[in-house]
mmCIF file of N, CA and C in Angstrom:
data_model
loop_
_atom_site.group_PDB
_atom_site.id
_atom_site.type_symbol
_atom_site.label_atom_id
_atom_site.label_comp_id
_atom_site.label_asym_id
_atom_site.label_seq_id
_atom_site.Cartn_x
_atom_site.Cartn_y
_atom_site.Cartn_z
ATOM 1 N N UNK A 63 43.091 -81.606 -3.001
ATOM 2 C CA UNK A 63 43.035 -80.828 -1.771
ATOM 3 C C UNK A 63 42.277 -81.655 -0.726
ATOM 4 N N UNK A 64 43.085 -81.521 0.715
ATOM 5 C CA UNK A 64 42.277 -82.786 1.530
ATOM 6 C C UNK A 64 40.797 -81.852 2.211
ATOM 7 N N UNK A 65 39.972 -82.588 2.873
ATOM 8 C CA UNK A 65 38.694 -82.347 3.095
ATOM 9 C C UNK A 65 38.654 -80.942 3.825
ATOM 10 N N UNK A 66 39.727 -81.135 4.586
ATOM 11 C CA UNK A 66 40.199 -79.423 5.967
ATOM 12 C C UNK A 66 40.128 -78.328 4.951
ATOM 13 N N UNK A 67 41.164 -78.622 4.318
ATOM 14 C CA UNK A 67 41.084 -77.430 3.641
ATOM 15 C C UNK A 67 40.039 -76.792 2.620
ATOM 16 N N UNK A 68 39.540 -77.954 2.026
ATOM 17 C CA UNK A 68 38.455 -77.641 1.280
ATOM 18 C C UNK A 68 37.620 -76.639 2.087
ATOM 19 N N UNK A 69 37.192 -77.497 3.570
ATOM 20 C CA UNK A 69 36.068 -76.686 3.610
ATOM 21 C C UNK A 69 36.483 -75.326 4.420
ATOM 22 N N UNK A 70 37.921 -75.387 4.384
ATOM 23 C CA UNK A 70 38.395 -73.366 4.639
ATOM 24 C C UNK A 70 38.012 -72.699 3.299
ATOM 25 N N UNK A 71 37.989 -73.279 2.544
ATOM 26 C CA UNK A 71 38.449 -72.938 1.436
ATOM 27 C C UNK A 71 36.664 -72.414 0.928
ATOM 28 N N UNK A 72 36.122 -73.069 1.422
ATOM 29 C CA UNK A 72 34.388 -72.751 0.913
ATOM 30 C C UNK A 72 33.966 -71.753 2.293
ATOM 31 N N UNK A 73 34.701 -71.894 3.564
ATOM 32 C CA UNK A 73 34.058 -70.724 4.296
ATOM 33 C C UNK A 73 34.387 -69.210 4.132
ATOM 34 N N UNK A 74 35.847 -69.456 2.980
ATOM 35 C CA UNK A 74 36.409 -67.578 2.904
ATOM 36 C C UNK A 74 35.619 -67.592 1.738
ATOM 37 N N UNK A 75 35.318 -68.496 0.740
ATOM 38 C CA UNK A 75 34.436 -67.994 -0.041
ATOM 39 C C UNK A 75 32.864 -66.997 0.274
ATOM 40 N N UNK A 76 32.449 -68.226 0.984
ATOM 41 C CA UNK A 76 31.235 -67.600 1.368
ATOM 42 C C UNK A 76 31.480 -66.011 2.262
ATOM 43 N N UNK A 77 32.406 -65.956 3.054
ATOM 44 C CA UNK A 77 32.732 -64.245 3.665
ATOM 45 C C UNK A 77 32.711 -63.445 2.444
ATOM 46 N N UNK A 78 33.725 -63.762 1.903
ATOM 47 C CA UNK A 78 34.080 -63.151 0.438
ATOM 48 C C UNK A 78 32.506 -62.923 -0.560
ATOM 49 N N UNK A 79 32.201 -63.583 -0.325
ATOM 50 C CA UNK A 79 30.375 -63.519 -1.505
ATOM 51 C C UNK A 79 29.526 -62.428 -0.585
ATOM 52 N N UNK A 80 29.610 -62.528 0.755
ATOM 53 C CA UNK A 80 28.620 -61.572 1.458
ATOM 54 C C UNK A 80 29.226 -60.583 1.505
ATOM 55 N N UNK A 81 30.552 -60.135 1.323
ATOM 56 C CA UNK A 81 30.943 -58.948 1.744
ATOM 57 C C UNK A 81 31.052 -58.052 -0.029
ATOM 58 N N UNK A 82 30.983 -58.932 -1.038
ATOM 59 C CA UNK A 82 30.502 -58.070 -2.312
ATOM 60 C C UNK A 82 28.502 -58.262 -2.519
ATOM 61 N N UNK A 83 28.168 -59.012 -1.883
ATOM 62 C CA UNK A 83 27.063 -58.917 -2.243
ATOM 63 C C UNK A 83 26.131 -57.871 -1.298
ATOM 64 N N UNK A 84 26.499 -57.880 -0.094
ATOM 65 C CA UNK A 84 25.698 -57.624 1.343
ATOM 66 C C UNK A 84 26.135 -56.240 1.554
ATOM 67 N N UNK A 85 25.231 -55.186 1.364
ATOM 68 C CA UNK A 85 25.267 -53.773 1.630
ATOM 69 C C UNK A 85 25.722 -53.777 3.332
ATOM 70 N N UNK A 86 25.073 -54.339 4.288
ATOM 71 C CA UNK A 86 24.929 -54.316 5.835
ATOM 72 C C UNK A 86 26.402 -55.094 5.946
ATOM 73 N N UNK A 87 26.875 -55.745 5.170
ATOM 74 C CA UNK A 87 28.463 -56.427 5.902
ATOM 75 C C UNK A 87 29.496 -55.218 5.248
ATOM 76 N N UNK A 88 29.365 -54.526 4.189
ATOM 77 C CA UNK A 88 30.245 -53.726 3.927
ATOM 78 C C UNK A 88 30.239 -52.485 4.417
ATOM 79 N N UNK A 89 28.937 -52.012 5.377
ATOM 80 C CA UNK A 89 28.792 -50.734 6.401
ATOM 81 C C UNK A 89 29.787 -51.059 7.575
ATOM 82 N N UNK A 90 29.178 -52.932 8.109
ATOM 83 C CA UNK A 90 30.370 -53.217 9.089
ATOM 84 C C UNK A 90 31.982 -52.965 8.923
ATOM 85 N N UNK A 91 32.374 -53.477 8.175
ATOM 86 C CA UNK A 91 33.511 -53.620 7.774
ATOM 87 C C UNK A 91 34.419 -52.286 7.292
ATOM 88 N N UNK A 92 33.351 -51.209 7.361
ATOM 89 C CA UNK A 92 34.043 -50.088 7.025
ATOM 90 C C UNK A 92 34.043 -49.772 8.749
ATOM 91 N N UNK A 93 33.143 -49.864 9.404
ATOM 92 C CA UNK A 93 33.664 -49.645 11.209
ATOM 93 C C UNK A 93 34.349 -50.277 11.546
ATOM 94 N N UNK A 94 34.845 -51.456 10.968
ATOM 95 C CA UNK A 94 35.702 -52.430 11.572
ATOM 96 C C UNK A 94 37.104 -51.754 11.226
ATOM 97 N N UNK A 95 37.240 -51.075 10.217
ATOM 98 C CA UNK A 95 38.566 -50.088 9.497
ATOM 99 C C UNK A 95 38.254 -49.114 10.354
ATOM 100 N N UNK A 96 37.451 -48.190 10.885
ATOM 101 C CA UNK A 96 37.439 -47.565 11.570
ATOM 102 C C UNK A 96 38.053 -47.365 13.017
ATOM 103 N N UNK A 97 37.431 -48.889 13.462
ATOM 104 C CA UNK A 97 37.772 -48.736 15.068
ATOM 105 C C UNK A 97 39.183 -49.077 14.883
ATOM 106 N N UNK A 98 39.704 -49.834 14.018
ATOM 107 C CA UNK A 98 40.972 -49.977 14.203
ATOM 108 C C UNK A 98 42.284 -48.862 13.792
ATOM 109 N N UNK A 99 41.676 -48.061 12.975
ATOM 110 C CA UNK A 99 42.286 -46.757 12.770
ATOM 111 C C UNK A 99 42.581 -46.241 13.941
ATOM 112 N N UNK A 100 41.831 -45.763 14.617
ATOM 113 C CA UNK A 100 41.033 -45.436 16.331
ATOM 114 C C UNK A 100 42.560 -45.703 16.982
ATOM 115 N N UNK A 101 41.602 -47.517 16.929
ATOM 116 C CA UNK A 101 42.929 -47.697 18.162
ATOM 117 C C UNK A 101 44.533 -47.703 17.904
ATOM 118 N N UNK A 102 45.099 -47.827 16.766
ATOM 119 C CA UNK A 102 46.034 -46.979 16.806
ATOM 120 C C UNK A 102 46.124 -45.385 16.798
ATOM 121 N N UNK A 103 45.586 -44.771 16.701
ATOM 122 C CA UNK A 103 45.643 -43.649 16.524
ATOM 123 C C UNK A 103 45.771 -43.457 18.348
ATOM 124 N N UNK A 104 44.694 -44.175 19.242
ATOM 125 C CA UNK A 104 44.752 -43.742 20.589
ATOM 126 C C UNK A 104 45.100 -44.901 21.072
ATOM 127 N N UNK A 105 46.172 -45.483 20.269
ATOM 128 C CA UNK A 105 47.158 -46.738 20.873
ATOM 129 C C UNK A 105 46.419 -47.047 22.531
ATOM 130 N N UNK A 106 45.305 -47.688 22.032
ATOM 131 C CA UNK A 106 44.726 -48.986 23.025
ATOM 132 C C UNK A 106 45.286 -49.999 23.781
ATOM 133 N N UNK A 107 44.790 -50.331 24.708
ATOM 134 C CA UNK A 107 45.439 -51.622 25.367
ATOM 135 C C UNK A 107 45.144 -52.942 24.701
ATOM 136 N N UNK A 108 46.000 -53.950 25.020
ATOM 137 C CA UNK A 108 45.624 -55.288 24.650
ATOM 138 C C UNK A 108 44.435 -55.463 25.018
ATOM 139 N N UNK A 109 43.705 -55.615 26.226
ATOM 140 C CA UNK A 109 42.530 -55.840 26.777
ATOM 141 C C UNK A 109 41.841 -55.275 25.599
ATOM 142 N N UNK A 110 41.900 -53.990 25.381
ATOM 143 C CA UNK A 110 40.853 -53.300 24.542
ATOM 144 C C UNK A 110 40.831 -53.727 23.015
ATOM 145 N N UNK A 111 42.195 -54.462 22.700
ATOM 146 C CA UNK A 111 42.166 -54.701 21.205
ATOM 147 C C UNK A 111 41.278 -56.300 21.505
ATOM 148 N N UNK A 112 41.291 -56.865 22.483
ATOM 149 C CA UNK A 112 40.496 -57.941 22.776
ATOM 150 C C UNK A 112 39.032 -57.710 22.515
ATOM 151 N N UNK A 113 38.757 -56.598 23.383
ATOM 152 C CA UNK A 113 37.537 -56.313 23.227
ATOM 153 C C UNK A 113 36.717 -55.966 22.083
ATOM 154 N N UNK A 114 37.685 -55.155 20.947
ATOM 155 C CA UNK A 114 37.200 -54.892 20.199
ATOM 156 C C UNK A 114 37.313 -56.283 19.183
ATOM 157 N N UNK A 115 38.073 -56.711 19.203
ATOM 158 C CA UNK A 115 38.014 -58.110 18.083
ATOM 159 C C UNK A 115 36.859 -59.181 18.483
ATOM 160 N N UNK A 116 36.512 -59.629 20.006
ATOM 161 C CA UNK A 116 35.215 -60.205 19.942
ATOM 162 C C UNK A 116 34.400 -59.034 19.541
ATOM 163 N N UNK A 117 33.883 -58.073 19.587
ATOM 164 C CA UNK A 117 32.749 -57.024 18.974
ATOM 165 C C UNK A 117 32.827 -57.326 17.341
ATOM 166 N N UNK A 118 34.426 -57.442 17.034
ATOM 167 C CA UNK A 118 34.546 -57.002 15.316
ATOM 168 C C UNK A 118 33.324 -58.512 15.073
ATOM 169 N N UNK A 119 34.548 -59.465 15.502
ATOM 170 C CA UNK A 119 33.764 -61.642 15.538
ATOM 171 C C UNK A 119 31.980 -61.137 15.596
ATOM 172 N N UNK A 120 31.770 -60.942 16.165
ATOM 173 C CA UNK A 120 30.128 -60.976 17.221
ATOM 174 C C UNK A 120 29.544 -60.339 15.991
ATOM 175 N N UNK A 121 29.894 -59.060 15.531
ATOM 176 C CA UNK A 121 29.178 -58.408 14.593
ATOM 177 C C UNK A 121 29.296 -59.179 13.256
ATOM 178 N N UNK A 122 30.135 -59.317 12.864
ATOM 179 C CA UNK A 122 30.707 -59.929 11.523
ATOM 180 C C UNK A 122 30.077 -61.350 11.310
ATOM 181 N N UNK A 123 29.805 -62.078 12.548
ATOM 182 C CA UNK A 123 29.489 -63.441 12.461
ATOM 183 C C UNK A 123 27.627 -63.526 12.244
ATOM 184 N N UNK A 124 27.108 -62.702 13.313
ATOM 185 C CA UNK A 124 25.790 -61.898 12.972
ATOM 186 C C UNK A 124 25.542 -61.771 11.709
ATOM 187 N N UNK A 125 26.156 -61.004 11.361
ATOM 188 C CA UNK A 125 25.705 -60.884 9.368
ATOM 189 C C UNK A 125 25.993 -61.544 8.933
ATOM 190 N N UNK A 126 26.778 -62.817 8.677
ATOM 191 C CA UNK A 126 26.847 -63.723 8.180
ATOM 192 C C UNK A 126 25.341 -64.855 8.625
ATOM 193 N N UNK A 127 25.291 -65.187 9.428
ATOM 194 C CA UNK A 127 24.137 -65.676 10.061
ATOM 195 C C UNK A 127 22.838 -65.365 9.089
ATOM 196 N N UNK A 128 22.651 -64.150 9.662
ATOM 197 C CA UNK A 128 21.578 -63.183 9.048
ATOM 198 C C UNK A 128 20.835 -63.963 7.400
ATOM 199 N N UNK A 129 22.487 -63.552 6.846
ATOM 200 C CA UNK A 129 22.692 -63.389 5.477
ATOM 201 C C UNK A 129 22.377 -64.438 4.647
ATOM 202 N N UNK A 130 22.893 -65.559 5.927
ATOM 203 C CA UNK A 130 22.124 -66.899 5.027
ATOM 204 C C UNK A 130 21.129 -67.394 5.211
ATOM 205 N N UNK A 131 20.358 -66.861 6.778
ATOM 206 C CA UNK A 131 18.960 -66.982 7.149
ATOM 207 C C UNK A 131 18.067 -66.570 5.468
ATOM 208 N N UNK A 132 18.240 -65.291 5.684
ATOM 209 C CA UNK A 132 17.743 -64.500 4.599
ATOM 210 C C UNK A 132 17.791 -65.084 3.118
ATOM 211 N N UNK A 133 18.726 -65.722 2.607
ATOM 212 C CA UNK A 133 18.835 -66.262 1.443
ATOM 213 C C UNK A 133 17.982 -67.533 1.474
ATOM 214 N N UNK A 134 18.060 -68.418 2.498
ATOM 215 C CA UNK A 134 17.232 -69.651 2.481
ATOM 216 C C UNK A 134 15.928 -69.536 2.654
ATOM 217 N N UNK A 135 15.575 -68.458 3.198
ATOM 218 C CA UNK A 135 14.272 -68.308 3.304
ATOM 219 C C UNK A 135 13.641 -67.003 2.070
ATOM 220 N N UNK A 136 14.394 -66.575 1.351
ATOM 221 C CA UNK A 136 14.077 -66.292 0.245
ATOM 222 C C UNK A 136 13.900 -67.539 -0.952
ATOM 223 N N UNK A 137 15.006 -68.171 -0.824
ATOM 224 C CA UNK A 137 14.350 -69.501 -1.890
ATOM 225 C C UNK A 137 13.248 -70.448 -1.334
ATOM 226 N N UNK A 138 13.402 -70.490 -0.078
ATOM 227 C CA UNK A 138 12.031 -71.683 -0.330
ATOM 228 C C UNK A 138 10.962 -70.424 -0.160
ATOM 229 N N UNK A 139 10.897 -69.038 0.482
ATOM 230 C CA UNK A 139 9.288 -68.745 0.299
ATOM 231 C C UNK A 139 9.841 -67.414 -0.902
ATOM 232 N N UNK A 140 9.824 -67.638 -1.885
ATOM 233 C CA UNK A 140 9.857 -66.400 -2.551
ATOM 234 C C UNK A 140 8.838 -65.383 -2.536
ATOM 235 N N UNK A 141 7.700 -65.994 -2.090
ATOM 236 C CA UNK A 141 6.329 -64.810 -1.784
ATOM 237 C C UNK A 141 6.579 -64.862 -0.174
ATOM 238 N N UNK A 142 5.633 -63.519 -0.090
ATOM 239 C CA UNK A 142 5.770 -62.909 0.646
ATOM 240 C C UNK A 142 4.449 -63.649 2.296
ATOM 241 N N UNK A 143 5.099 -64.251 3.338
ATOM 242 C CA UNK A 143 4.512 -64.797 4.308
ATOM 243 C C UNK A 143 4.516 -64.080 5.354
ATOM 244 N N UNK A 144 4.471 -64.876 6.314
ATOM 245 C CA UNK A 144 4.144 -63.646 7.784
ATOM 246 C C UNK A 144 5.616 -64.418 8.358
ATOM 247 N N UNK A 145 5.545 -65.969 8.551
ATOM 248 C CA UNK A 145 6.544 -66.567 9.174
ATOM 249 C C UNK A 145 7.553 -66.064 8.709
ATOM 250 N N UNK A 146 8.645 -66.331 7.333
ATOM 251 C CA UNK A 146 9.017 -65.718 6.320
ATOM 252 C C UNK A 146 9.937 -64.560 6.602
ATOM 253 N N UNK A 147 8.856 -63.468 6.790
ATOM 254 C CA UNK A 147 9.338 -62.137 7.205
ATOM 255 C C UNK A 147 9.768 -62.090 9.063
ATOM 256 N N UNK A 148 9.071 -63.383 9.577
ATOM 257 C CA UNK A 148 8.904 -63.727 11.484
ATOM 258 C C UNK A 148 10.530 -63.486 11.530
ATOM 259 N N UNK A 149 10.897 -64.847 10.330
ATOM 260 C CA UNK A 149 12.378 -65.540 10.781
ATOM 261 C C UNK A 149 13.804 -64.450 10.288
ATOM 262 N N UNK A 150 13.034 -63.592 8.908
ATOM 263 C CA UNK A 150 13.992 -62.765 8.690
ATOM 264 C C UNK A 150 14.496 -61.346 9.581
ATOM 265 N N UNK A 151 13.174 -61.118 10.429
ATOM 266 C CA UNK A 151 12.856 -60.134 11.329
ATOM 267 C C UNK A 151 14.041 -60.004 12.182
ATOM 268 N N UNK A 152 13.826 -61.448 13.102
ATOM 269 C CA UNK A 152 14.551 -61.788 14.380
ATOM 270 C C UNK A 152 15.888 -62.073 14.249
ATOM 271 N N UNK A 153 16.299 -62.371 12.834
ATOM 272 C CA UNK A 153 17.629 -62.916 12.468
ATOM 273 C C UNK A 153 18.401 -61.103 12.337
ATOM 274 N N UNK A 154 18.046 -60.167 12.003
ATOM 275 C CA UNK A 154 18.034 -59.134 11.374
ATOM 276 C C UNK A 154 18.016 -58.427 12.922
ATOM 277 N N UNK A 155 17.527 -58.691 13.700
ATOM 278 C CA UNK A 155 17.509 -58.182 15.615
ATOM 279 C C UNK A 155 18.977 -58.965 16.136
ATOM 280 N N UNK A 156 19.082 -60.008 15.934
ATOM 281 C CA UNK A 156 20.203 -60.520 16.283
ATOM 282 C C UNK A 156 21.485 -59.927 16.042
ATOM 283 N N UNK A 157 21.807 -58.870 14.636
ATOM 284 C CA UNK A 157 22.692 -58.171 14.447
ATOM 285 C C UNK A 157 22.460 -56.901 14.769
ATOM 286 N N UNK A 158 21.237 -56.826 14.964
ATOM 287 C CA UNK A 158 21.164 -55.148 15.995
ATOM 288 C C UNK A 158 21.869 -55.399 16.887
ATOM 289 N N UNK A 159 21.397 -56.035 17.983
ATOM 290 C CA UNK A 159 21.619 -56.786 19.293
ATOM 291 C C UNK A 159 23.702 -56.656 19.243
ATOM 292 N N UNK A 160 23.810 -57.093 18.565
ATOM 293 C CA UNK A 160 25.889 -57.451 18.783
ATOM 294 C C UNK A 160 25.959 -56.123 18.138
ATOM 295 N N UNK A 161 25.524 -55.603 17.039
ATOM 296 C CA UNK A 161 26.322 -53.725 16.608
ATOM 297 C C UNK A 161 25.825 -52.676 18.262
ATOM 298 N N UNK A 162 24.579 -52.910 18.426
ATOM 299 C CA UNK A 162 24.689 -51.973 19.561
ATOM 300 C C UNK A 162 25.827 -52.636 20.549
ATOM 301 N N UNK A 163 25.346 -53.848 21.177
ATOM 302 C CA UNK A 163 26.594 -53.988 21.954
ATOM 303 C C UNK A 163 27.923 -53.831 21.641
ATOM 304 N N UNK A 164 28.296 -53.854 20.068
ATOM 305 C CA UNK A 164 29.522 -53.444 19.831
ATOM 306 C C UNK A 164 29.666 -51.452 20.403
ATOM 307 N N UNK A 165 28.744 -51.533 20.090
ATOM 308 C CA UNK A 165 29.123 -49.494 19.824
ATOM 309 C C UNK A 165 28.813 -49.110 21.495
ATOM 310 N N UNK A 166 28.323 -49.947 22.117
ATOM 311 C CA UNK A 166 28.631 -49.492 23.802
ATOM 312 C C UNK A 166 29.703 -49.830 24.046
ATOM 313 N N UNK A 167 30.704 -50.585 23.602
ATOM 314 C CA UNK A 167 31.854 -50.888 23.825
ATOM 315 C C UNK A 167 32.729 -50.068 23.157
ATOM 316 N N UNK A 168 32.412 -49.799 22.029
ATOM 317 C CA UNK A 168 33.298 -49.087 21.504
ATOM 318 C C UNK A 168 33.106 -47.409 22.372
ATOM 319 N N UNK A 169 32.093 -47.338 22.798
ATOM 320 C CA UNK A 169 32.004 -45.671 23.835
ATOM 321 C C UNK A 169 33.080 -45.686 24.930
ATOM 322 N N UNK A 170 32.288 -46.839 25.692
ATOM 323 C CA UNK A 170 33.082 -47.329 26.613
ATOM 324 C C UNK A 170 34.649 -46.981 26.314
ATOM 325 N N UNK A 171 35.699 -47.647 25.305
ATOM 326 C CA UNK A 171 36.854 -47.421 25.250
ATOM 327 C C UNK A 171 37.260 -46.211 24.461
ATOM 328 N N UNK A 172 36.395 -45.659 23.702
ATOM 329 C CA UNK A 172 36.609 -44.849 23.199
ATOM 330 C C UNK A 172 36.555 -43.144 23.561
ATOM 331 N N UNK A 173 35.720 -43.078 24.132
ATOM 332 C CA UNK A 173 35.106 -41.754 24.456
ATOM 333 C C UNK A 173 36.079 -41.337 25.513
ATOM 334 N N UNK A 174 36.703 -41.847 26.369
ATOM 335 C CA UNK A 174 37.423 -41.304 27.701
ATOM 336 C C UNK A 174 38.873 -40.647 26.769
ATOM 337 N N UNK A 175 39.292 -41.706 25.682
ATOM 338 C CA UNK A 175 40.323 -41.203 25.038
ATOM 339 C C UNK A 175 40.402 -39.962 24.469
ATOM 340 N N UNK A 176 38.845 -39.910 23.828
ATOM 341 C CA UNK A 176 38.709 -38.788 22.636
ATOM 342 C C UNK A 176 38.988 -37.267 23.098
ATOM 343 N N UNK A 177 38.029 -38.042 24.997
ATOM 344 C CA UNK A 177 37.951 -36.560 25.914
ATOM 345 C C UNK A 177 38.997 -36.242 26.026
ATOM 346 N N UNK A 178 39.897 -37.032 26.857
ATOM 347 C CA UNK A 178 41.258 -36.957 27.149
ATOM 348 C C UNK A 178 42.175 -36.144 25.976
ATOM 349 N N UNK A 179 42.509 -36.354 24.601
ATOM 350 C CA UNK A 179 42.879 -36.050 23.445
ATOM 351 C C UNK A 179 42.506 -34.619 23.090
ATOM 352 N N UNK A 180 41.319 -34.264 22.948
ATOM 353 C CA UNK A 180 40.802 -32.930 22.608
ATOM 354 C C UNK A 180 40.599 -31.955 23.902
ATOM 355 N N UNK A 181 39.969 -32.619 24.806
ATOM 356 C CA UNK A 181 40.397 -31.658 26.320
ATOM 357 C C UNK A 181 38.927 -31.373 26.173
ATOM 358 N N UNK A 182 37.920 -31.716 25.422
ATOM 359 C CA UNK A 182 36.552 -31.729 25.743
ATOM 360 C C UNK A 182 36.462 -31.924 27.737
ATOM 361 N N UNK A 183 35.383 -31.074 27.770
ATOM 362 C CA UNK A 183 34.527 -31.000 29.205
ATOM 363 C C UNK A 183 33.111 -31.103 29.482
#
């Protein structure tokens, strides 16, 4: 197998390892089935399936990030530090940071539909 593919071949792995190992990527990924239920259900615009696929990327890539922050800095400090917990903290804000901005986006396109649909006032 030439070198390209190899290393596709080690990045679906690694998705694949966080998404059975990682409680927080398999919460995502069940909203990610969600919103897309959604938008067919309230057959979205292109724009909006745009929007939501950088949100799905942004979030999804976040926990991945996170995930390996977290693992590397579990093996080299297996006890418990201040830095340690500094780097796992902020890595762990970084996927706040893209899920909220995902879920204002998802209001944003979502909520006018829902109103619209049910006749809420």
């Amino acid at each position: 197998m030439n070198k390209q593919l190899k290393s596709f071949q080690y990045a679906w792995n690694g998705i694949i390892t966080a998404i059975k190992s990682e409680r927080n990527m398999q919460i995502h990924l069940v909203f990610v089935i969600a919103v897309i239920v959604c938008g067919v259900i309230f057959r979205i615009s292109s724009m909006e399936w745009v929007a939501c696929a950088i949100c799905f990327g942004l979030v999804i890539s976040t926990e991945l990030i996170n995930t390996a922050i977290e693992t590397i800095v579990d093996m080299v400090s297996p006890e418990r530090q201040p830095l340690a917990g500094k780097a796992k903290d902020i890595a762990a804000g970084a996927v706040l940071v893209a899920a909220v901005a995902a879920a204002i986006a998802g209001t944003i396109i979502f909520l006018p539909k829902a109103i619209a649909l049910f006749g809420i006032r």
